[in-house]
Amino acid sequence: MSDTGGESGMAASVIRERGPWDHVIHLGDSLLDAVALAAEHGVDVVGLRGNDEFPGCPDLRDELIFESGGVKFYAVHGHELGLENSDSEEKRDEKLGELARLANEAGAAVALFGHTREPLILHLAGILIVNPGSLGKVATRKTYAEIKVNDKGGVEATIQKA
């Protein structure tokens, strides 16, 4: 999930009603929502710093590399790459190519990002790229991503409406 922006009610409903989940990753904006969700629901919620929170705090993560089911994941909020909704298609593809390159360098098969609040699933340069959209109040469509890793290491991602 990503970009809850201080409104964690929808994210709480997703965790409560659609789980259980092996991992819950909050891709930033708001990291405090990730902390609250973990405390309220007794689940492990890993969060990243977004562009609207805690600048200059060295103890917070700007990127995350983790493994699930034998598959490595690379996650960022997205502002670090300059990803914006206003990008031309060519500029967006260039920035997503950079995300795929970073994931590849990390040995990851899947790259996760948020920031744009627009859900996206895309295969690029051998990397599955996923943006869950947003569960925050400013989102026109409230969405999150569900990612499943099968026992053979295959990965399937879907965008879910909240």
Short mmCIF file of C-alpha atoms in Angstrom, two decimals:
data_model
loop_
_atom_site.label_atom_id
_atom_site.label_comp_id
_atom_site.label_asym_id
_atom_site.label_seq_id
_atom_site.Cartn_x
_atom_site.Cartn_y
_atom_site.Cartn_z
CA MET A 1 0.00 0.00 0.00
CA SER A 2 1.03 3.58 -0.39
CA ASP A 3 0.07 7.20 0.12
CA THR A 4 -2.46 6.92 2.91
CA GLY A 5 -1.57 10.49 3.91
CA GLY A 6 -2.69 10.34 7.54
CA GLU A 7 -5.93 8.52 6.72
CA SER A 8 -5.27 4.93 7.71
CA GLY A 9 -8.94 3.86 8.07
CA MET A 10 -9.17 2.31 4.61
CA ALA A 11 -5.81 0.59 5.04
CA ALA A 12 -6.97 -0.77 8.41
CA SER A 13 -10.10 -2.19 6.76
CA VAL A 14 -8.00 -3.89 4.09
CA ILE A 15 -5.70 -5.44 6.69
CA ARG A 16 -8.59 -6.54 8.90
CA GLU A 17 -11.00 -7.80 6.25
CA ARG A 18 -8.85 -9.09 3.43
CA GLY A 19 -5.88 -10.66 5.20
CA PRO A 20 -4.13 -12.49 6.61
CA TRP A 21 -0.98 -11.23 4.96
CA ASP A 22 2.57 -12.55 5.14
CA HIS A 23 3.91 -9.01 4.69
CA VAL A 24 2.36 -5.55 4.64
CA ILE A 25 4.57 -2.95 2.97
CA HIS A 26 3.71 0.75 3.19
CA LEU A 27 5.57 2.63 0.47
CA GLY A 28 5.49 6.03 2.16
CA ASP A 29 3.37 9.07 2.79
CA SER A 30 2.61 8.40 5.67
CA LEU A 31 5.11 6.35 7.59
CA LEU A 32 3.19 7.18 10.78
CA ASP A 33 0.20 5.33 9.30
CA ALA A 34 2.38 2.23 8.93
CA VAL A 35 3.37 2.47 12.61
CA ALA A 36 -0.27 2.90 13.68
CA LEU A 37 -1.48 0.01 11.52
CA ALA A 38 1.16 -2.32 12.98
CA ALA A 39 0.23 -1.36 16.54
CA GLU A 40 -3.55 -1.56 16.02
CA HIS A 41 -3.65 -4.84 14.13
CA GLY A 42 -0.69 -6.75 15.49
CA VAL A 43 0.76 -7.26 12.04
CA ASP A 44 4.24 -6.52 10.82
CA VAL A 45 3.95 -3.40 8.67
CA VAL A 46 7.21 -2.28 7.09
CA GLY A 47 7.26 1.35 6.04
CA LEU A 48 9.39 3.61 3.91
CA ARG A 49 9.81 7.35 4.12
CA GLY A 50 7.85 9.27 1.49
CA ASN A 51 8.52 12.74 0.17
CA ASP A 52 6.17 14.43 2.66
CA GLU A 53 7.72 13.15 5.87
CA PHE A 54 10.76 13.35 8.11
CA PRO A 55 13.36 14.84 5.74
CA GLY A 56 16.92 14.38 6.91
CA CYS A 57 16.19 11.70 9.51
CA PRO A 58 18.96 9.14 8.86
CA ASP A 59 17.25 6.30 10.77
CA LEU A 60 14.39 6.01 8.30
CA ARG A 61 14.47 3.88 5.16
CA ASP A 62 14.36 5.42 1.70
CA GLU A 63 14.57 2.01 0.09
CA LEU A 64 13.88 -1.52 1.16
CA ILE A 65 15.18 -4.83 -0.14
CA PHE A 66 13.49 -7.94 1.19
CA GLU A 67 12.76 -11.52 0.22
CA SER A 68 9.48 -13.42 0.28
CA GLY A 69 8.96 -16.96 -0.94
CA GLY A 70 12.44 -17.00 -2.42
CA VAL A 71 11.75 -13.85 -4.51
CA LYS A 72 13.68 -10.65 -3.88
CA PHE A 73 11.82 -7.32 -3.83
CA TYR A 74 13.13 -3.76 -4.17
CA ALA A 75 10.94 -0.92 -2.84
CA VAL A 76 11.08 2.89 -2.88
CA HIS A 77 8.51 5.64 -2.52
CA GLY A 78 9.17 6.97 -6.04
CA HIS A 79 9.96 10.64 -5.54
CA GLU A 80 13.67 9.78 -5.45
CA LEU A 81 13.41 8.90 -9.13
CA GLY A 82 11.39 11.99 -9.95
CA LEU A 83 8.33 9.94 -10.90
CA GLU A 84 5.39 12.32 -11.32
CA ASN A 85 1.91 12.07 -12.81
CA SER A 86 2.72 15.00 -15.09
CA ASP A 87 5.53 13.12 -16.85
CA SER A 88 5.21 12.53 -20.56
CA GLU A 89 4.98 8.87 -21.49
CA GLU A 90 8.58 8.97 -22.72
CA LYS A 91 9.83 10.56 -19.48
CA ARG A 92 7.81 8.13 -17.35
CA ASP A 93 9.23 5.16 -19.25
CA GLU A 94 12.76 6.52 -18.74
CA LYS A 95 12.20 6.85 -14.97
CA LEU A 96 10.60 3.40 -14.73
CA GLY A 97 13.59 2.05 -16.63
CA GLU A 98 15.82 3.53 -13.92
CA LEU A 99 13.67 1.81 -11.28
CA ALA A 100 14.04 -1.50 -13.13
CA ARG A 101 17.81 -0.96 -13.33
CA LEU A 102 18.05 -0.32 -9.57
CA ALA A 103 15.96 -3.41 -8.83
CA ASN A 104 18.15 -5.47 -11.14
CA GLU A 105 21.31 -4.19 -9.44
CA ALA A 106 19.82 -5.25 -6.10
CA GLY A 107 19.15 -8.72 -7.51
CA ALA A 108 15.40 -8.19 -7.22
CA ALA A 109 12.73 -9.60 -9.51
CA VAL A 110 10.04 -7.17 -8.33
CA ALA A 111 10.18 -3.37 -7.89
CA LEU A 112 7.57 -1.57 -5.79
CA PHE A 113 6.92 2.17 -5.75
CA GLY A 114 4.18 4.61 -4.76
CA HIS A 115 4.10 8.42 -4.88
CA THR A 116 2.04 8.92 -8.05
CA ARG A 117 -1.13 7.45 -6.46
CA GLU A 118 -1.80 5.76 -9.80
CA PRO A 119 -1.92 1.95 -9.76
CA LEU A 120 0.37 0.23 -12.23
CA ILE A 121 1.58 -3.26 -13.04
CA LEU A 122 4.24 -3.47 -15.73
CA HIS A 123 6.98 -5.86 -16.85
CA LEU A 124 10.08 -3.94 -17.87
CA ALA A 125 13.59 -5.24 -18.54
CA GLY A 126 12.81 -8.51 -16.75
CA ILE A 127 11.46 -6.75 -13.64
CA LEU A 128 7.85 -6.78 -12.44
CA ILE A 129 7.08 -3.17 -11.48
CA VAL A 130 4.10 -2.51 -9.19
CA ASN A 131 2.54 0.69 -7.89
CA PRO A 132 -0.40 -0.08 -5.56
CA GLY A 133 -2.06 3.30 -6.02
CA SER A 134 -3.38 5.01 -2.90
CA LEU A 135 -5.64 4.29 0.05
CA GLY A 136 -5.67 7.93 1.20
CA LYS A 137 -8.55 10.38 1.23
CA VAL A 138 -7.24 12.34 -1.76
CA ALA A 139 -7.22 9.27 -4.01
CA THR A 140 -9.87 9.23 -6.72
CA ARG A 141 -9.63 5.42 -6.77
CA LYS A 142 -8.68 3.71 -3.53
CA THR A 143 -6.48 0.76 -4.42
CA TYR A 144 -3.75 -1.48 -3.10
CA ALA A 145 -1.68 -4.25 -4.66
CA GLU A 146 -1.85 -7.89 -3.76
CA ILE A 147 1.25 -9.85 -4.70
CA LYS A 148 1.43 -13.62 -4.51
CA VAL A 149 4.57 -15.72 -4.80
CA ASN A 150 3.86 -19.34 -5.68
CA ASP A 151 5.92 -22.30 -4.50
CA LYS A 152 7.85 -22.33 -7.79
CA GLY A 153 8.97 -18.70 -7.42
CA GLY A 154 6.41 -17.26 -9.83
CA VAL A 155 5.00 -13.86 -8.95
CA GLU A 156 1.49 -12.60 -9.67
CA ALA A 157 0.40 -9.04 -8.91
CA THR A 158 -3.11 -7.62 -8.99
CA ILE A 159 -4.52 -4.22 -8.18
CA GLN A 160 -7.41 -4.46 -5.74
CA LYS A 161 -10.11 -1.88 -5.09
CA ALA A 162 -10.55 -1.10 -1.42
#
